[in-house]
mmCIF file of C-alpha atoms in Angstrom:
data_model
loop_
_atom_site.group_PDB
_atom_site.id
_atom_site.type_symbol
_atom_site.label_atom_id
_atom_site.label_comp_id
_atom_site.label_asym_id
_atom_site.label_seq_id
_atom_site.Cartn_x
_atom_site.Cartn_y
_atom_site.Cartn_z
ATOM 1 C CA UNK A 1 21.180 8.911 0.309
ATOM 2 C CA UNK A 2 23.061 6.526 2.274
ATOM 3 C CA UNK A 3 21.450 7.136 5.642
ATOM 4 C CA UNK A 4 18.858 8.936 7.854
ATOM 5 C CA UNK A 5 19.801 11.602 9.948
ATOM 6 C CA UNK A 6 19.203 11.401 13.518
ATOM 7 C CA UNK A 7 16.717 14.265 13.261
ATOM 8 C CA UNK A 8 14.956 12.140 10.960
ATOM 9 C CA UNK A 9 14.784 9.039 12.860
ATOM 10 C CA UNK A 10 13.367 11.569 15.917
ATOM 11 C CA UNK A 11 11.196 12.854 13.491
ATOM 12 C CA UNK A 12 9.958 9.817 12.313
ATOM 13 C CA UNK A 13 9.233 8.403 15.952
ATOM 14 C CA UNK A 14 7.842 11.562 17.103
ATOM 15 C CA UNK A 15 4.811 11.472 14.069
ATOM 16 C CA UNK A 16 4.845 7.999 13.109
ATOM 17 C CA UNK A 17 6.103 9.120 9.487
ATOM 18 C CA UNK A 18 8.863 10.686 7.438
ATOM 19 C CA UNK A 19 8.409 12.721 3.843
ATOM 20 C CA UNK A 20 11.636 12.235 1.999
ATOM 21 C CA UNK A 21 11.962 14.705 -1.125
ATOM 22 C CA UNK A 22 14.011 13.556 -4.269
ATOM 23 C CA UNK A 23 15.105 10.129 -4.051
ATOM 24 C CA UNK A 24 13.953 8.522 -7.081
ATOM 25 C CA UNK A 25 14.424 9.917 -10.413
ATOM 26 C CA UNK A 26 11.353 10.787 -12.537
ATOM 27 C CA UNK A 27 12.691 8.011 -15.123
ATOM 28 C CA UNK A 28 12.712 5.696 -12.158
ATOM 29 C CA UNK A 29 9.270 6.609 -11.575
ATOM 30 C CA UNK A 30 8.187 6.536 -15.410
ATOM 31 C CA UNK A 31 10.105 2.991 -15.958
ATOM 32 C CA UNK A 32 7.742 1.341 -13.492
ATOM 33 C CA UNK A 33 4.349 2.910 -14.715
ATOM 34 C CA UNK A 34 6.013 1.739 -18.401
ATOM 35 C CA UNK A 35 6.324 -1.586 -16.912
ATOM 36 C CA UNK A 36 2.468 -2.020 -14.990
ATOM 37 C CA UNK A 37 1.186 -1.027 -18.369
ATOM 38 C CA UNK A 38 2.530 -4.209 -19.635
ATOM 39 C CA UNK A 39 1.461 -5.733 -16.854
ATOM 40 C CA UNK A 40 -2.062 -4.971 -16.669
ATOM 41 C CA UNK A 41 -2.409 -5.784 -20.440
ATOM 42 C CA UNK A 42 -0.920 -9.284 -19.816
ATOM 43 C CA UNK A 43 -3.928 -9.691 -17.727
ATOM 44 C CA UNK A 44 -6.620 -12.314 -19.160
ATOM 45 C CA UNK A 45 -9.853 -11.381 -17.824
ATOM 46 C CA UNK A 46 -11.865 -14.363 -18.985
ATOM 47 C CA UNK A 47 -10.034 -16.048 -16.792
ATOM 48 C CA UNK A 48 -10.089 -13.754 -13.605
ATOM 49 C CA UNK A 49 -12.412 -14.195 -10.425
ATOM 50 C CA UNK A 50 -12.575 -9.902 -11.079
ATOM 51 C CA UNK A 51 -11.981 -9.439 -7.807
ATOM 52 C CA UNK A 52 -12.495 -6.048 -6.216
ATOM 53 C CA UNK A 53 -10.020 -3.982 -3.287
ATOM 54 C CA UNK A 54 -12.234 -1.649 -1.577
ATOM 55 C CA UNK A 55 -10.016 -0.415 1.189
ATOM 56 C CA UNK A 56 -11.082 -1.500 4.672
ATOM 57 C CA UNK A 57 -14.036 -3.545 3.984
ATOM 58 C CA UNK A 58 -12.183 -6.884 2.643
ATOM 59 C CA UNK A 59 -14.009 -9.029 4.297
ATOM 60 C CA UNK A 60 -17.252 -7.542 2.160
ATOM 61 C CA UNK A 61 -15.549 -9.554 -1.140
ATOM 62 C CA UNK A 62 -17.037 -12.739 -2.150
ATOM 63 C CA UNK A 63 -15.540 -16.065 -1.055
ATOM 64 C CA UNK A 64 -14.106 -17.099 -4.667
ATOM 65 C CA UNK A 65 -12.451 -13.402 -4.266
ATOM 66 C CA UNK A 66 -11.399 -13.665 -1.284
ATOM 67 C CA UNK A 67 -9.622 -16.863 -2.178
ATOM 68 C CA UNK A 68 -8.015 -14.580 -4.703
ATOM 69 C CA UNK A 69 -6.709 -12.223 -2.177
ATOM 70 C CA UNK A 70 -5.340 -14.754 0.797
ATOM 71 C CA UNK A 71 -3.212 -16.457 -1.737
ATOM 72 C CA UNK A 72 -1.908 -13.497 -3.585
ATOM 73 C CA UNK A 73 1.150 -13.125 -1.583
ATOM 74 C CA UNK A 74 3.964 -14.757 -3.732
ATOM 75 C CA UNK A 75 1.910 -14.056 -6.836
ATOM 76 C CA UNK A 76 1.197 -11.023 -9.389
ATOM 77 C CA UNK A 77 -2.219 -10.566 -8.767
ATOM 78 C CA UNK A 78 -5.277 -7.905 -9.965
ATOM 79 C CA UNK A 79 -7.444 -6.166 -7.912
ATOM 80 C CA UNK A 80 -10.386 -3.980 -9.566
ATOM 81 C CA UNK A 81 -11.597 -0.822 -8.609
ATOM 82 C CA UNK A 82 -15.548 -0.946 -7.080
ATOM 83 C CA UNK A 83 -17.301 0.314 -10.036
ATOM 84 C CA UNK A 84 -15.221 -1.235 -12.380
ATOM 85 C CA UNK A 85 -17.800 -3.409 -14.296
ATOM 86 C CA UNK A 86 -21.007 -2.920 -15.610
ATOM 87 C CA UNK A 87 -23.985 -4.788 -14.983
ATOM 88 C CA UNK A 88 -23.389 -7.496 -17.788
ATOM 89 C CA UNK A 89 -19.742 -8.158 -15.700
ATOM 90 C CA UNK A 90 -17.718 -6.153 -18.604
ATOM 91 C CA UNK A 91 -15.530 -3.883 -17.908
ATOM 92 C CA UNK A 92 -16.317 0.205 -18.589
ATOM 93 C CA UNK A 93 -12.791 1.307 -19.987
ATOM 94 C CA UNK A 94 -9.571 0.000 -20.382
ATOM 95 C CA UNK A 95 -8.203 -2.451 -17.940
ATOM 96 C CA UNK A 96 -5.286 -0.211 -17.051
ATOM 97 C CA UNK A 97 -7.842 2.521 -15.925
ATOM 98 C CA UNK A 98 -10.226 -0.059 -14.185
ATOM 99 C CA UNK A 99 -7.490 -1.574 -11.552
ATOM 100 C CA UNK A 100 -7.639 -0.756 -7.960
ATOM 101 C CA UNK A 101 -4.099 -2.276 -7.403
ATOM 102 C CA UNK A 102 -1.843 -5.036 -8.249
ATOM 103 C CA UNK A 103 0.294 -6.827 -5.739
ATOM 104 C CA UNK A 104 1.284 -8.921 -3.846
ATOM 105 C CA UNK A 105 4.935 -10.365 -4.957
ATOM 106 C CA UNK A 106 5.412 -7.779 -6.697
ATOM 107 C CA UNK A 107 9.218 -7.231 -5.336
ATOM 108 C CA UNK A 108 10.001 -10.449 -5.439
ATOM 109 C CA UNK A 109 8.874 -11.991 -9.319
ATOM 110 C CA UNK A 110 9.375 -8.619 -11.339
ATOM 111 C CA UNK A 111 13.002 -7.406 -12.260
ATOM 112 C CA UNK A 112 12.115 -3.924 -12.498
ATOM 113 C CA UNK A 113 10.011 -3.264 -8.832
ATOM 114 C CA UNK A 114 12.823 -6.650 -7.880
ATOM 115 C CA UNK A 115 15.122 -3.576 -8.693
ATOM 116 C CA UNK A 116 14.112 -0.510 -6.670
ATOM 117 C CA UNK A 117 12.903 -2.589 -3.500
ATOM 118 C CA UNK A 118 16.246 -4.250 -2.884
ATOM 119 C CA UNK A 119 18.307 -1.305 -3.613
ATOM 120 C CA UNK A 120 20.627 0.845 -2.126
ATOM 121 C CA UNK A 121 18.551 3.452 -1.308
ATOM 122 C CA UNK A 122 15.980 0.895 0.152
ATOM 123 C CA UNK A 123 18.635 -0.588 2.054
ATOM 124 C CA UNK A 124 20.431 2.056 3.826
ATOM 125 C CA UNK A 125 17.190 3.099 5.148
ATOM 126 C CA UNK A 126 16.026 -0.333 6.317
ATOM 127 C CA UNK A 127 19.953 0.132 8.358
ATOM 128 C CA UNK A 128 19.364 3.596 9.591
ATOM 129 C CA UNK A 129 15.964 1.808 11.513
ATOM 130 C CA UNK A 130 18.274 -1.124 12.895
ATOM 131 C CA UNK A 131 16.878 -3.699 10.367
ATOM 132 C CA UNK A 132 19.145 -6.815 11.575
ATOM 133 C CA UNK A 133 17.865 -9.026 8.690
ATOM 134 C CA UNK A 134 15.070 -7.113 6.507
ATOM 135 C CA UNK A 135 12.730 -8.713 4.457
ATOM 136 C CA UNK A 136 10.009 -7.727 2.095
ATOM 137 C CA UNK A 137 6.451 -8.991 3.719
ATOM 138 C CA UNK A 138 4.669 -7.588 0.500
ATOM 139 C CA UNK A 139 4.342 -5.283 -2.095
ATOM 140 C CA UNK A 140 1.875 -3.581 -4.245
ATOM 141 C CA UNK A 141 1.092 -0.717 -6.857
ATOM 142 C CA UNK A 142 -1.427 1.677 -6.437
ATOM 143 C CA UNK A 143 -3.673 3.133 -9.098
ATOM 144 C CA UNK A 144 -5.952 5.664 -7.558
ATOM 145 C CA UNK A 145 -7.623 6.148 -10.773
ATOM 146 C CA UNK A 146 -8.687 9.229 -12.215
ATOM 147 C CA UNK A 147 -12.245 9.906 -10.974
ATOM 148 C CA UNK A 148 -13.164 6.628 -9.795
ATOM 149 C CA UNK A 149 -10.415 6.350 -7.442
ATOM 150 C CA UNK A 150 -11.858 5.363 -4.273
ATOM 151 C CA UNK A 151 -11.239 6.749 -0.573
ATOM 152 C CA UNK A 152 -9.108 4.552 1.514
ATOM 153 C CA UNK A 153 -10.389 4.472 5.149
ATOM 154 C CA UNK A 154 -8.708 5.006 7.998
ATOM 155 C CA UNK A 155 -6.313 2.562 9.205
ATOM 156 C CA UNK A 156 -3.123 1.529 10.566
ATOM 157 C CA UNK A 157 -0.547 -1.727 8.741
ATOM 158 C CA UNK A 158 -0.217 -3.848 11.731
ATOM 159 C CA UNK A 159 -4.548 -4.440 11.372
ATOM 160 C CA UNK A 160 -3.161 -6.143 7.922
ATOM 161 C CA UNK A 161 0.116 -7.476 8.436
ATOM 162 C CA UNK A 162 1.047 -8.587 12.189
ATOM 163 C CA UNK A 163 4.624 -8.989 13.394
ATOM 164 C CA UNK A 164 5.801 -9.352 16.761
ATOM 165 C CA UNK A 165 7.332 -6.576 17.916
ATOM 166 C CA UNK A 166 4.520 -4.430 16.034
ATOM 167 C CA UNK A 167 7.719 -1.745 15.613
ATOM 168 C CA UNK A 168 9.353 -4.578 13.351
ATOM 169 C CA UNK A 169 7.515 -3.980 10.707
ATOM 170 C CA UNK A 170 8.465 -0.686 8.258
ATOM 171 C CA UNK A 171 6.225 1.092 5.575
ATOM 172 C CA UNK A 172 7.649 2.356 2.258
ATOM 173 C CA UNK A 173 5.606 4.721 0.126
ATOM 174 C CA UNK A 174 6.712 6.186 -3.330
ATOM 175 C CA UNK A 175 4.743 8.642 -5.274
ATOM 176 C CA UNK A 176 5.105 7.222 -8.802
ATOM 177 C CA UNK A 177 2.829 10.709 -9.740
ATOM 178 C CA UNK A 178 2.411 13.936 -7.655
ATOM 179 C CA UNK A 179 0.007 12.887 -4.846
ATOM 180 C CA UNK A 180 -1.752 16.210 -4.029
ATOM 181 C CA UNK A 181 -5.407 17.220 -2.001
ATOM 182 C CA UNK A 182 -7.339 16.957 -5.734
ATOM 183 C CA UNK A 183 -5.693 13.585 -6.238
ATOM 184 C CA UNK A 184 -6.130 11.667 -3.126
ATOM 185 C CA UNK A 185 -2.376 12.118 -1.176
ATOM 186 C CA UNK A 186 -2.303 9.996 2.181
ATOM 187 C CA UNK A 187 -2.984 11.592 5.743
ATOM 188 C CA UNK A 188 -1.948 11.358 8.630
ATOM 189 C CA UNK A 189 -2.701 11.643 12.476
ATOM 190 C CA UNK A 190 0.600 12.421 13.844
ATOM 191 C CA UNK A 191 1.858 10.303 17.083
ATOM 192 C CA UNK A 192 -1.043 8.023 16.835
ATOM 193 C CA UNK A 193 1.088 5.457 16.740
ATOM 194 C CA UNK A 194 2.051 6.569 20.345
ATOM 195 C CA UNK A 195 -1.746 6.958 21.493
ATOM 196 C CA UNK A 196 -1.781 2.975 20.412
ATOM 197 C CA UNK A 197 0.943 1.063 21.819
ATOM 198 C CA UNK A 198 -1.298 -2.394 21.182
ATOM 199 C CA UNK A 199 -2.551 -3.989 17.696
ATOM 200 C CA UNK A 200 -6.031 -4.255 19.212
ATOM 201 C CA UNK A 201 -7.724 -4.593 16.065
ATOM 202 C CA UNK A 202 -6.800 -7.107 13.201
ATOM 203 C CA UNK A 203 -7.573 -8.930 10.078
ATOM 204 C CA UNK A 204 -7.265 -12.401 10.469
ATOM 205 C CA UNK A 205 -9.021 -15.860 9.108
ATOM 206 C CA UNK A 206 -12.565 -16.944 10.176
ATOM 207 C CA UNK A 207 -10.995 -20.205 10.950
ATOM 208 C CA UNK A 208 -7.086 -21.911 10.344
ATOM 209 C CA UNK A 209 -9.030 -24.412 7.802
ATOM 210 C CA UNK A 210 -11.103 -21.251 5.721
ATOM 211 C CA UNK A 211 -10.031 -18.992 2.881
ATOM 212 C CA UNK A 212 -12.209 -16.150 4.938
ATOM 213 C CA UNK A 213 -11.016 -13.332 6.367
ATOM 214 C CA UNK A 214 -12.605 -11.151 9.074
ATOM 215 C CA UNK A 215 -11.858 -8.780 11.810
ATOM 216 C CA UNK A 216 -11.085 -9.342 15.706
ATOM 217 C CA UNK A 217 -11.318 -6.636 18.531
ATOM 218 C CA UNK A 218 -12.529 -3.233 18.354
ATOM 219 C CA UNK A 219 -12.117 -0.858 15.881
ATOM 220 C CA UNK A 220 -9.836 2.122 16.517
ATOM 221 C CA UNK A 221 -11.356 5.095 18.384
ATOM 222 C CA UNK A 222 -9.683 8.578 16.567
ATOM 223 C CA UNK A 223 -10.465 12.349 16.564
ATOM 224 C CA UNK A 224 -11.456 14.207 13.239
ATOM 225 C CA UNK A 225 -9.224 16.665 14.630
ATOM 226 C CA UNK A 226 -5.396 17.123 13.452
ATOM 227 C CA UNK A 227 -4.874 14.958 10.737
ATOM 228 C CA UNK A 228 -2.087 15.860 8.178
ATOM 229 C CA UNK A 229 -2.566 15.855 4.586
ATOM 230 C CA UNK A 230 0.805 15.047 2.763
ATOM 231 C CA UNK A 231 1.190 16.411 -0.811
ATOM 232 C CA UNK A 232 4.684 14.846 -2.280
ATOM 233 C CA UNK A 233 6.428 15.028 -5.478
ATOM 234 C CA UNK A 234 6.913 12.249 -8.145
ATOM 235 C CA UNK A 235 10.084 10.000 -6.148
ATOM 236 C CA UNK A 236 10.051 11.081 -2.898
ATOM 237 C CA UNK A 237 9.429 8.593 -0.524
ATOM 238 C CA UNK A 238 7.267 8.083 2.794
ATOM 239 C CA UNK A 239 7.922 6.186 5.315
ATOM 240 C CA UNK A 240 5.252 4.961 7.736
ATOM 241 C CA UNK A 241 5.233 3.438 11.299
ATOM 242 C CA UNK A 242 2.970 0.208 11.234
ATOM 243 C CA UNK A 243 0.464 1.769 14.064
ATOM 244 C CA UNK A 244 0.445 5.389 12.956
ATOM 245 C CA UNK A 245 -3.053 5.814 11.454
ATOM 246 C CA UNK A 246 -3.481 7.045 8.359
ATOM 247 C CA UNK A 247 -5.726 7.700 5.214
ATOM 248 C CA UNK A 248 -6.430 9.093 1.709
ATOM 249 C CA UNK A 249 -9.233 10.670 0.327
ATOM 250 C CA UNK A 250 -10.904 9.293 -3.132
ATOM 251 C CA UNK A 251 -9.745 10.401 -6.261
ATOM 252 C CA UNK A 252 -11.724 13.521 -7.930
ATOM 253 C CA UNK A 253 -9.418 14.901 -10.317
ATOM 254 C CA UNK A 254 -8.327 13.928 -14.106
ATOM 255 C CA UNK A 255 -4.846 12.935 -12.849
ATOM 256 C CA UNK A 256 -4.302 9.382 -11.700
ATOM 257 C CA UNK A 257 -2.379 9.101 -7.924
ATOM 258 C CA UNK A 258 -0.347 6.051 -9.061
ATOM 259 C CA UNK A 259 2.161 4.593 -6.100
ATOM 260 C CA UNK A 260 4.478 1.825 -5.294
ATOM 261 C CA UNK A 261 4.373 0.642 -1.698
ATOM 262 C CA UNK A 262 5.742 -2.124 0.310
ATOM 263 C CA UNK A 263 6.326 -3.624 3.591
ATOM 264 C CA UNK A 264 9.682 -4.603 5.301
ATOM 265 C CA UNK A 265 9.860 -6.068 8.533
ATOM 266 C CA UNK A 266 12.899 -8.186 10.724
ATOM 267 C CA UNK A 267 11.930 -11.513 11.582
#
């Protein structure tokens, strides 16, 4: 795939996302989960704030977490899943089944994700938006565990990561397992990107001195109505406008809903 089609882009502009089938290989796909298996077993937990990600309600994390989080963006860093740990602060399985995510530099310090982010594929599509100089704001796998996988709330990127145009900013999305309705696939709420011209609400610092985060403005107003559900195969790839809302649906099957996902935007 060296390019989008112009009935893509349309597409794309028209919903405020784009399902592409069959553009990673399933050994793609399997060489990363090989890889954040090492990963999360490189993680020492004696030494870890165990810091939870419960989608949409950062700001509920403690300050030594949220620490964690604000300066997690040029590191490899572990975020648990709510229920995680028991009452004595162990954890209740394995640590590979007990992370929310990992993120945020992902891209940038491992070879392997350094790999698939910057390449071709990646590339051409960053060019068929009219990416003038493209870089990668962030990046981050998804575990949606098995069971305990937890619901992520509606929301669109530019609450989390602000650039100026909002439109600057791309979303890549790539199933590393089926992502089905039993699983927890993303949905959307086509052309709400277009019914929300204006970042109106966004996550931001307390204060330019505090390692707190919080939320400005008013939350977004949306219909129950319409929404999409997207159920894609293992390497397609989605690609989401930064003010399209969109959500996912917690985790109630015996089949993880693992995904890598990242952010490019033009300075």
């Amino acid at each position: 795939m060296s390019a989008l089609s112009k009935e893509q882009i349309s597409s794309f502009h028209e919903n405020g996302y784009l399902v592409l089938e069959d553009v990673f290989s399933a050994d793609s796909c399997d060489k990363l989960k090989q890889r954040i298996l090492i990963l999360s077993n490189q993680l020492d937990i004696t030494t870890h704030p165990k810091s939870k990600f419960i989608c949409g309600n950062e700001e509920g994390n403690s300050q030594l977490q949220t620490d964690y989080f604000i300066n997690s963006g040029d590191k490899i860093s572990y975020f648990f899943e709510e229920n995680a740990f028991n009452e004595k602060g162990e954890l209740t399985g394995p640590i590979e089944l007990c992370l929310n995510k990992i993120g945020h530099a992902l891209h940038s310090l491992d070879p392997d994700f350094k790999q698939l982010t910057h390449s071709q594929i990646i590339q051409g599509v960053a060019r068929s938006f009219n990416l003038k100089d493209p870089r990668v704001a962030q990046s981050m796998y998804i575990f949606k565990q098995p069971k305990i996988g937890g619901a992520c709330l509606v929301h669109m990127d530019s609450t989390f990561l602000h650039t100026n145009p909002s439109d600057s900013l791309l979303g890549y999305w790539i199933p590393i397992d089926d992502a089905t309705l039993e699983n927890g696939c993303l949905s959307f709420l086509p052309g709400s990107h277009l019914t929300h011209p204006a970042v109106t609400y966004r996550m931001e610092r307390t204060a330019p001195d505090q390692n707190k985060l919080g939320y400005t403005g008013d939350p977004y107003v949306y219909p129950e109505e319409g929404w999409v559900p997207v159920e894609v195969k293992k390497g397609s790839l989605v690609l989401i406008h930064p003010r399209v809302l969109h959500r996912s649906e917690a985790n109630v099957s015996s089949k993880s809903r693992h995904a890598y996902t990242f952010h490019v935007y033009d300075p």
